[in-house]
Amino acid sequence: MIIVMERTATKENVQRAVNLLEEHGFRVIVHEGDVHTCIDALGDKTTLTPGRVSALDGVKEVKVIREPFRLASRDRKSEDTVIEFSNGVKIGGKNRPVFIVGPCSVDSDYAGLLQVATAAKEMGCEFLRGGAFKPRTSPYDFQGLEEEALKMMAKAKEETGLLLVTEVMDSQDLPMISDYVDVVQIGARNMQNFKLLKAVGKANIPVVLKRGPANTIREFLLAAEHIMYNGNEQVILCERGIRTFDDKYTRNTLDLTAVPVIKKLSHLPIIVDPSHATGQRYLIEPMSKAALVVGADGIMMEVHHDPENALSDGKQSLPIPMFKDVIKRLSTLRDQLEYDKTCLSANVK
Ligand code: PEP
Ligand code: MN
């Protein structure tokens, strides 16, 4: 780190900072400028955090050179992380982007869920998503069918072979949920639920971690770091839009810059969810195309057999015929981009 002292800092202030740094094993070089004194300090920030140094009298600013997300960072691991599933599907690196599709919430109509799963399989999608435990803004809205929904998803997997993704909201449910699905999702609202991050960090299951609507890219990567720090490196990031001021036409603003930025900063795969990002079914196709072009490792989208009667997020869910048309065009684009994606990821590193 580099410590910039105040113009008014005394010699004692500088010495106090130097002593503290040296006591913690830092190698220190002091530059006495005409106006400000700067201290270069090389060492392990786990023993002395930048926050503690910035609290010292006479310290103006502490600049951290290395990113704070150590395990998730490209500096630690230059090659892309690839997450591989038992059926050979892979997410990340130079593998072709995956499609994760399904209803926002699984409702009691198993036939409807199977219609979606069958269409997904037919169109070459890899994953069926479905909400069993729903994080709803209002307590009066549908909260999810819990284990009953997971049983229906497992049945749909038996019939189609699709891999399963569902959200976990409480660490107590994690063992039960992990018995049914291939990937657990941490929803946007829980991105900084550190106890939950720790719990999935201790589990041995891939995790889709969604970006909180009001969180920075740095906070997003630090949330991933919590999971990795606790032992689970199988993290798939998901950009799903950030809080917008223009909520008349879109639910959130889809921050597609996050994709190349994260590819530059981190080796983890990143997918994009245009359904929650936009809240509008007509925007799913254009924003999915854009996401593929900027190098996303996958697309998550909501699909329902009867969106008008869906118990959540019907407005942003594709009905099956429209889903088939959209996926057909996205698959064509995905094939065209296969070569370009290699170039893209090489360029951003
Ligand atoms: C979801 O994927 O079902 C969901 C609730 O999304 P988000 O956490 O991104 O709002
Ligand atoms: Mn939803």
Short mmCIF file of C-alpha atoms and ligand atoms in Angstrom, two decimals:
data_model
loop_
_atom_site.label_atom_id
_atom_site.label_comp_id
_atom_site.label_asym_id
_atom_site.label_seq_id
_atom_site.Cartn_x
_atom_site.Cartn_y
_atom_site.Cartn_z
CA MET A 1 0.00 0.00 0.00
CA ILE A 2 0.97 3.64 -0.41
CA ILE A 3 0.28 5.97 2.50
CA VAL A 4 -0.07 9.67 1.67
CA MET A 5 0.42 11.87 4.74
CA GLU A 6 -1.44 15.15 5.29
CA ARG A 7 0.35 18.39 4.37
CA THR A 8 0.24 19.22 8.08
CA ALA A 9 1.51 15.82 9.31
CA THR A 10 4.30 16.04 11.86
CA LYS A 11 7.54 14.03 11.89
CA GLU A 12 6.03 12.10 14.85
CA ASN A 13 2.96 11.23 12.76
CA VAL A 14 5.18 9.83 10.00
CA GLN A 15 7.33 7.93 12.50
CA ARG A 16 4.24 6.45 14.19
CA ALA A 17 3.00 5.13 10.81
CA VAL A 18 6.43 3.74 9.92
CA ASN A 19 6.75 2.02 13.30
CA LEU A 20 3.34 0.42 13.05
CA LEU A 21 4.04 -0.84 9.53
CA GLU A 22 7.44 -2.21 10.49
CA GLU A 23 6.04 -3.89 13.60
CA HIS A 24 3.73 -5.80 11.24
CA GLY A 25 6.58 -6.93 9.01
CA PHE A 26 6.13 -4.36 6.19
CA ARG A 27 9.13 -3.17 4.17
CA VAL A 28 8.89 0.62 4.26
CA ILE A 29 10.35 3.40 2.10
CA VAL A 30 9.62 7.04 3.01
CA HIS A 31 9.52 9.72 0.29
CA GLU A 32 9.62 13.25 1.66
CA GLY A 33 7.94 15.49 -0.93
CA ASP A 34 7.81 19.28 -0.87
CA VAL A 35 4.18 19.16 0.20
CA HIS A 36 3.28 15.60 1.17
CA THR A 37 5.29 12.75 2.62
CA CYS A 38 4.45 9.35 1.09
CA ILE A 39 5.23 5.93 2.52
CA ASP A 40 5.60 2.87 0.30
CA ALA A 41 4.78 -0.21 2.32
CA LEU A 42 5.18 -3.76 1.06
CA GLY A 43 3.79 -6.56 3.17
CA ASP A 44 0.89 -8.78 4.14
CA LYS A 45 -2.32 -6.79 4.54
CA THR A 46 -3.97 -9.54 6.57
CA THR A 47 -1.70 -8.60 9.49
CA LEU A 48 -2.37 -4.85 9.22
CA THR A 49 -5.38 -3.65 7.28
CA PRO A 50 -5.40 -0.41 5.24
CA GLY A 51 -8.32 0.71 7.43
CA ARG A 52 -6.15 0.65 10.56
CA VAL A 53 -3.40 2.64 8.87
CA SER A 54 -5.84 5.25 7.59
CA ALA A 55 -7.07 5.79 11.16
CA LEU A 56 -3.65 7.10 12.28
CA ASP A 57 -3.27 10.82 12.92
CA GLY A 58 -1.74 12.66 9.96
CA VAL A 59 -2.72 10.06 7.35
CA LYS A 60 -4.53 11.60 4.36
CA GLU A 61 -5.09 8.55 2.21
CA VAL A 62 -4.13 4.91 1.92
CA LYS A 63 -3.95 3.54 -1.62
CA VAL A 64 -4.14 -0.20 -2.01
CA ILE A 65 -2.28 -1.54 -5.02
CA ARG A 66 -3.34 -5.18 -4.99
CA GLU A 67 -7.03 -5.98 -5.34
CA PRO A 68 -8.57 -7.08 -2.04
CA PHE A 69 -10.19 -10.14 -3.62
CA ARG A 70 -7.16 -12.39 -3.59
CA LEU A 71 -8.58 -15.80 -4.42
CA ALA A 72 -10.96 -14.50 -7.10
CA SER A 73 -8.29 -12.36 -8.71
CA ARG A 74 -6.54 -12.98 -12.03
CA ASP A 75 -3.27 -12.09 -10.33
CA ARG A 76 -3.53 -15.32 -8.38
CA LYS A 77 -4.75 -17.51 -11.26
CA SER A 78 -4.31 -16.34 -14.81
CA GLU A 79 -6.25 -19.16 -16.49
CA ASP A 80 -10.05 -19.08 -16.48
CA THR A 81 -11.88 -21.22 -13.95
CA VAL A 82 -13.99 -23.86 -15.65
CA ILE A 83 -16.76 -25.58 -13.71
CA GLU A 84 -17.54 -29.05 -14.99
CA PHE A 85 -20.65 -31.11 -14.30
CA SER A 86 -21.10 -34.89 -14.20
CA ASN A 87 -22.70 -34.94 -17.67
CA GLY A 88 -19.74 -33.13 -19.24
CA VAL A 89 -21.33 -29.63 -19.38
CA LYS A 90 -18.75 -26.94 -18.63
CA ILE A 91 -19.09 -23.27 -17.68
CA GLY A 92 -16.27 -20.79 -18.17
CA GLY A 93 -13.09 -20.38 -20.16
CA LYS A 94 -13.35 -21.05 -23.85
CA ASN A 95 -16.38 -23.30 -23.46
CA ARG A 96 -19.48 -22.23 -25.30
CA PRO A 97 -21.93 -20.18 -23.23
CA VAL A 98 -24.62 -22.19 -21.47
CA PHE A 99 -28.36 -21.49 -21.29
CA ILE A 100 -30.09 -21.71 -17.89
CA VAL A 101 -33.83 -21.41 -18.37
CA GLY A 102 -37.04 -21.99 -16.48
CA PRO A 103 -39.78 -20.41 -14.40
CA CYS A 104 -39.19 -17.78 -11.77
CA SER A 105 -41.15 -19.92 -9.29
CA VAL A 106 -42.12 -23.54 -9.64
CA ASP A 107 -45.88 -23.69 -9.09
CA SER A 108 -48.04 -26.73 -8.51
CA ASP A 109 -48.50 -27.46 -12.21
CA TYR A 110 -45.94 -30.19 -12.88
CA ALA A 111 -47.15 -30.64 -16.44
CA GLY A 112 -46.36 -26.97 -17.09
CA LEU A 113 -42.86 -27.31 -15.65
CA LEU A 114 -42.28 -30.39 -17.78
CA GLN A 115 -43.40 -28.49 -20.88
CA VAL A 116 -40.74 -25.86 -20.16
CA ALA A 117 -38.06 -28.49 -19.41
CA THR A 118 -38.89 -30.46 -22.55
CA ALA A 119 -38.68 -27.32 -24.70
CA ALA A 120 -35.40 -26.39 -23.03
CA LYS A 121 -33.96 -29.83 -23.76
CA GLU A 122 -35.21 -29.75 -27.33
CA MET A 123 -33.53 -26.36 -27.88
CA GLY A 124 -30.18 -27.58 -26.53
CA CYS A 125 -30.23 -25.75 -23.18
CA GLU A 126 -28.11 -27.18 -20.41
CA PHE A 127 -29.90 -26.15 -17.19
CA LEU A 128 -33.43 -25.88 -15.79
CA ARG A 129 -33.85 -23.13 -13.25
CA GLY A 130 -36.80 -22.80 -10.87
CA GLY A 131 -37.55 -21.04 -7.62
CA ALA A 132 -38.56 -23.13 -4.61
CA PHE A 133 -37.71 -20.64 -1.86
CA LYS A 134 -38.61 -17.20 -3.20
CA PRO A 135 -37.23 -13.91 -1.90
CA ARG A 136 -40.29 -11.68 -2.31
CA THR A 137 -40.45 -7.99 -1.57
CA SER A 138 -43.93 -8.38 -0.09
CA PRO A 139 -44.90 -11.05 2.46
CA TYR A 140 -48.29 -11.29 0.70
CA ASP A 141 -46.71 -12.55 -2.53
CA PHE A 142 -46.16 -16.22 -3.36
CA GLN A 143 -43.23 -17.51 -1.29
CA GLY A 144 -42.48 -20.76 -3.16
CA LEU A 145 -43.43 -24.42 -2.74
CA GLU A 146 -40.12 -25.30 -1.04
CA GLU A 147 -39.27 -29.02 -1.08
CA GLU A 148 -42.36 -29.88 -3.14
CA ALA A 149 -40.95 -27.66 -5.92
CA LEU A 150 -37.56 -29.36 -5.69
CA LYS A 151 -39.24 -32.76 -6.05
CA MET A 152 -40.92 -31.55 -9.23
CA MET A 153 -37.63 -30.23 -10.57
CA ALA A 154 -35.91 -33.54 -9.80
CA LYS A 155 -38.67 -35.35 -11.71
CA ALA A 156 -38.18 -33.01 -14.68
CA LYS A 157 -34.45 -33.76 -14.53
CA GLU A 158 -35.17 -37.48 -14.62
CA GLU A 159 -37.22 -36.98 -17.78
CA THR A 160 -34.91 -34.55 -19.59
CA GLY A 161 -31.42 -34.90 -18.14
CA LEU A 162 -31.19 -31.14 -17.61
CA LEU A 163 -29.01 -29.94 -14.74
CA LEU A 164 -30.87 -28.03 -12.00
CA VAL A 165 -30.39 -24.59 -10.43
CA THR A 166 -32.37 -23.20 -7.51
CA GLU A 167 -31.99 -20.42 -4.98
CA VAL A 168 -31.03 -21.00 -1.35
CA MET A 169 -32.12 -18.30 1.10
CA ASP A 170 -31.23 -19.92 4.41
CA SER A 171 -28.16 -22.00 5.25
CA GLN A 172 -30.37 -24.41 7.21
CA ASP A 173 -32.00 -25.51 3.94
CA LEU A 174 -28.69 -26.02 2.15
CA PRO A 175 -28.16 -29.77 2.82
CA MET A 176 -31.71 -30.58 1.72
CA ILE A 177 -31.53 -28.36 -1.39
CA SER A 178 -28.11 -29.77 -2.36
CA ASP A 179 -29.62 -33.26 -2.46
CA TYR A 180 -31.89 -32.20 -5.33
CA VAL A 181 -29.94 -29.73 -7.46
CA ASP A 182 -26.61 -29.37 -9.27
CA VAL A 183 -26.10 -25.65 -8.57
CA VAL A 184 -27.33 -23.44 -5.75
CA GLN A 185 -28.04 -19.79 -6.39
CA ILE A 186 -27.46 -16.92 -3.99
CA GLY A 187 -29.99 -14.29 -5.03
CA ALA A 188 -29.22 -10.61 -5.52
CA ARG A 189 -30.81 -9.69 -2.20
CA ASN A 190 -28.50 -12.07 -0.34
CA MET A 191 -25.25 -11.18 -2.08
CA GLN A 192 -23.92 -9.75 1.15
CA ASN A 193 -25.53 -12.24 3.53
CA PHE A 194 -22.14 -13.23 4.84
CA LYS A 195 -23.35 -16.18 6.93
CA LEU A 196 -25.03 -17.64 3.87
CA LEU A 197 -21.88 -17.04 1.78
CA LYS A 198 -19.88 -18.84 4.45
CA ALA A 199 -22.31 -21.77 4.47
CA VAL A 200 -22.17 -22.29 0.69
CA GLY A 201 -18.41 -21.79 0.96
CA LYS A 202 -18.25 -24.84 3.18
CA ALA A 203 -20.43 -26.91 0.84
CA ASN A 204 -19.19 -28.83 -2.14
CA ILE A 205 -21.59 -27.61 -4.82
CA PRO A 206 -21.28 -25.02 -7.61
CA VAL A 207 -22.81 -21.64 -6.73
CA VAL A 208 -24.39 -18.98 -8.94
CA LEU A 209 -23.78 -15.72 -7.08
CA LYS A 210 -25.98 -12.85 -8.29
CA ARG A 211 -24.84 -9.26 -8.08
CA GLY A 212 -26.78 -7.17 -5.58
CA PRO A 213 -28.75 -4.37 -7.27
CA ALA A 214 -26.83 -1.71 -5.35
CA ASN A 215 -23.43 -3.34 -5.20
CA THR A 216 -20.21 -2.38 -6.92
CA ILE A 217 -18.11 -4.81 -8.91
CA ARG A 218 -15.57 -4.80 -6.11
CA GLU A 219 -18.22 -5.73 -3.53
CA PHE A 220 -19.48 -8.43 -5.91
CA LEU A 221 -16.02 -9.97 -6.19
CA LEU A 222 -15.51 -9.71 -2.44
CA ALA A 223 -18.76 -11.61 -1.93
CA ALA A 224 -17.35 -14.33 -4.20
CA GLU A 225 -14.17 -14.15 -2.13
CA HIS A 226 -16.15 -15.06 1.01
CA ILE A 227 -17.35 -18.26 -0.67
CA MET A 228 -13.86 -19.11 -1.94
CA TYR A 229 -12.17 -18.23 1.35
CA ASN A 230 -14.38 -20.81 3.04
CA GLY A 231 -13.24 -23.51 0.66
CA ASN A 232 -15.59 -23.54 -2.34
CA GLU A 233 -13.98 -22.28 -5.55
CA GLN A 234 -16.88 -23.29 -7.81
CA VAL A 235 -18.38 -19.82 -8.12
CA ILE A 236 -20.29 -18.58 -11.17
CA LEU A 237 -20.97 -14.84 -11.06
CA CYS A 238 -24.24 -13.51 -12.45
CA GLU A 239 -24.88 -9.92 -13.55
CA ARG A 240 -28.62 -9.27 -13.18
CA GLY A 241 -28.88 -5.50 -13.37
CA ILE A 242 -28.34 -2.73 -10.88
CA ARG A 243 -30.74 -0.21 -9.38
CA THR A 244 -31.91 2.22 -12.03
CA PHE A 245 -33.35 5.73 -11.90
CA ASP A 246 -35.27 5.01 -15.10
CA ASP A 247 -37.65 2.39 -13.75
CA LYS A 248 -40.52 3.39 -15.99
CA TYR A 249 -39.25 1.24 -18.85
CA THR A 250 -36.84 -1.23 -17.25
CA ARG A 251 -36.71 -2.91 -13.85
CA ASN A 252 -32.95 -2.39 -13.47
CA THR A 253 -30.04 -1.22 -15.60
CA LEU A 254 -28.17 -4.16 -17.06
CA ASP A 255 -24.50 -3.39 -16.43
CA LEU A 256 -22.90 -5.27 -19.30
CA THR A 257 -19.57 -3.59 -18.69
CA ALA A 258 -19.36 -5.86 -15.64
CA VAL A 259 -18.68 -8.80 -17.98
CA PRO A 260 -15.38 -7.64 -19.55
CA VAL A 261 -14.38 -5.82 -16.37
CA ILE A 262 -14.80 -9.00 -14.33
CA LYS A 263 -13.02 -11.04 -16.99
CA LYS A 264 -10.09 -8.67 -16.64
CA LEU A 265 -10.09 -8.73 -12.83
CA SER A 266 -11.07 -12.32 -12.14
CA HIS A 267 -10.74 -15.86 -13.47
CA LEU A 268 -14.31 -16.76 -12.43
CA PRO A 269 -17.03 -17.37 -15.04
CA ILE A 270 -19.76 -14.75 -15.37
CA ILE A 271 -23.25 -15.21 -16.78
CA VAL A 272 -25.99 -12.64 -17.45
CA ASP A 273 -29.66 -12.67 -16.47
CA PRO A 274 -31.57 -10.29 -18.78
CA SER A 275 -34.97 -11.24 -17.28
CA HIS A 276 -34.39 -9.72 -13.84
CA ALA A 277 -32.19 -6.99 -15.35
CA THR A 278 -34.93 -5.62 -17.59
CA GLY A 279 -38.24 -6.93 -16.25
CA GLN A 280 -39.60 -7.05 -19.83
CA ARG A 281 -39.86 -10.09 -22.03
CA TYR A 282 -39.18 -8.15 -25.26
CA LEU A 283 -35.79 -7.10 -23.91
CA ILE A 284 -34.56 -10.62 -23.21
CA GLU A 285 -33.45 -11.32 -26.78
CA PRO A 286 -31.55 -8.08 -27.50
CA MET A 287 -29.83 -8.04 -24.11
CA SER A 288 -28.95 -11.74 -24.32
CA LYS A 289 -27.35 -11.09 -27.71
CA ALA A 290 -25.40 -8.19 -26.24
CA ALA A 291 -24.32 -10.34 -23.29
CA LEU A 292 -23.02 -13.06 -25.62
CA VAL A 293 -21.13 -10.49 -27.66
CA VAL A 294 -19.35 -9.03 -24.62
CA GLY A 295 -18.20 -12.51 -23.60
CA ALA A 296 -20.72 -13.86 -21.06
CA ASP A 297 -20.24 -17.52 -20.17
CA GLY A 298 -23.96 -18.13 -20.07
CA ILE A 299 -27.45 -16.65 -20.07
CA MET A 300 -30.09 -17.20 -17.42
CA MET A 301 -33.64 -16.41 -18.50
CA GLU A 302 -37.14 -16.94 -17.17
CA VAL A 303 -39.50 -19.09 -19.22
CA HIS A 304 -43.04 -20.07 -18.23
CA HIS A 305 -45.63 -22.29 -19.93
CA ASP A 306 -48.33 -19.71 -19.07
CA PRO A 307 -46.74 -16.35 -18.14
CA GLU A 308 -50.11 -14.64 -17.70
CA ASN A 309 -50.83 -16.95 -14.78
CA ALA A 310 -47.29 -17.25 -13.39
CA LEU A 311 -47.12 -16.74 -9.62
CA SER A 312 -44.09 -14.45 -9.98
CA ASP A 313 -42.34 -12.47 -12.73
CA GLY A 314 -44.76 -13.40 -15.54
CA LYS A 315 -44.09 -10.09 -17.31
CA GLN A 316 -40.42 -10.91 -17.78
CA SER A 317 -40.93 -14.59 -18.63
CA LEU A 318 -40.92 -15.90 -22.17
CA PRO A 319 -43.81 -18.11 -23.23
CA ILE A 320 -42.59 -21.37 -24.77
CA PRO A 321 -43.07 -20.53 -28.50
CA MET A 322 -41.27 -17.19 -28.09
CA PHE A 323 -38.55 -18.90 -26.03
CA LYS A 324 -37.92 -21.37 -28.84
CA ASP A 325 -37.56 -18.58 -31.40
CA VAL A 326 -35.26 -16.57 -29.14
CA ILE A 327 -33.03 -19.54 -28.29
CA LYS A 328 -32.78 -20.51 -31.95
CA ARG A 329 -31.38 -17.07 -32.81
CA LEU A 330 -29.16 -16.95 -29.71
CA SER A 331 -27.73 -20.37 -30.56
CA THR A 332 -26.86 -19.15 -34.07
CA LEU A 333 -25.12 -16.12 -32.58
CA ARG A 334 -23.37 -18.31 -30.00
CA ASP A 335 -21.94 -20.47 -32.79
CA GLN A 336 -20.81 -17.41 -34.76
CA LEU A 337 -19.12 -15.99 -31.68
CA GLU A 338 -17.18 -19.10 -30.77
CA TYR A 339 -14.09 -17.86 -32.55
CA ASP A 340 -14.55 -14.24 -31.47
CA LYS A 341 -14.94 -15.19 -27.83
CA THR A 342 -11.43 -16.58 -27.83
CA CYS A 343 -10.18 -13.25 -29.18
CA LEU A 344 -12.32 -11.25 -26.75
CA SER A 345 -11.10 -13.00 -23.61
CA ALA A 346 -7.50 -12.76 -24.83
CA ASN A 347 -7.92 -9.01 -25.33
CA VAL A 348 -9.35 -8.12 -21.95
CA LYS A 349 -6.70 -9.88 -19.87
C1 PEP B 1 -34.30 -15.32 -9.36
O1 PEP B 1 -33.37 -15.60 -10.14
O2 PEP B 1 -35.27 -16.04 -9.16
C2 PEP B 1 -34.23 -14.05 -8.60
C3 PEP B 1 -35.04 -13.80 -7.57
O3 PEP B 1 -33.34 -13.19 -9.09
P1 PEP B 1 -32.56 -11.96 -8.39
O4 PEP B 1 -31.99 -12.51 -7.11
O5 PEP B 1 -31.53 -11.61 -9.40
O6 PEP B 1 -33.57 -10.88 -8.18
MN MN B 2 -37.88 -14.01 -11.03
#
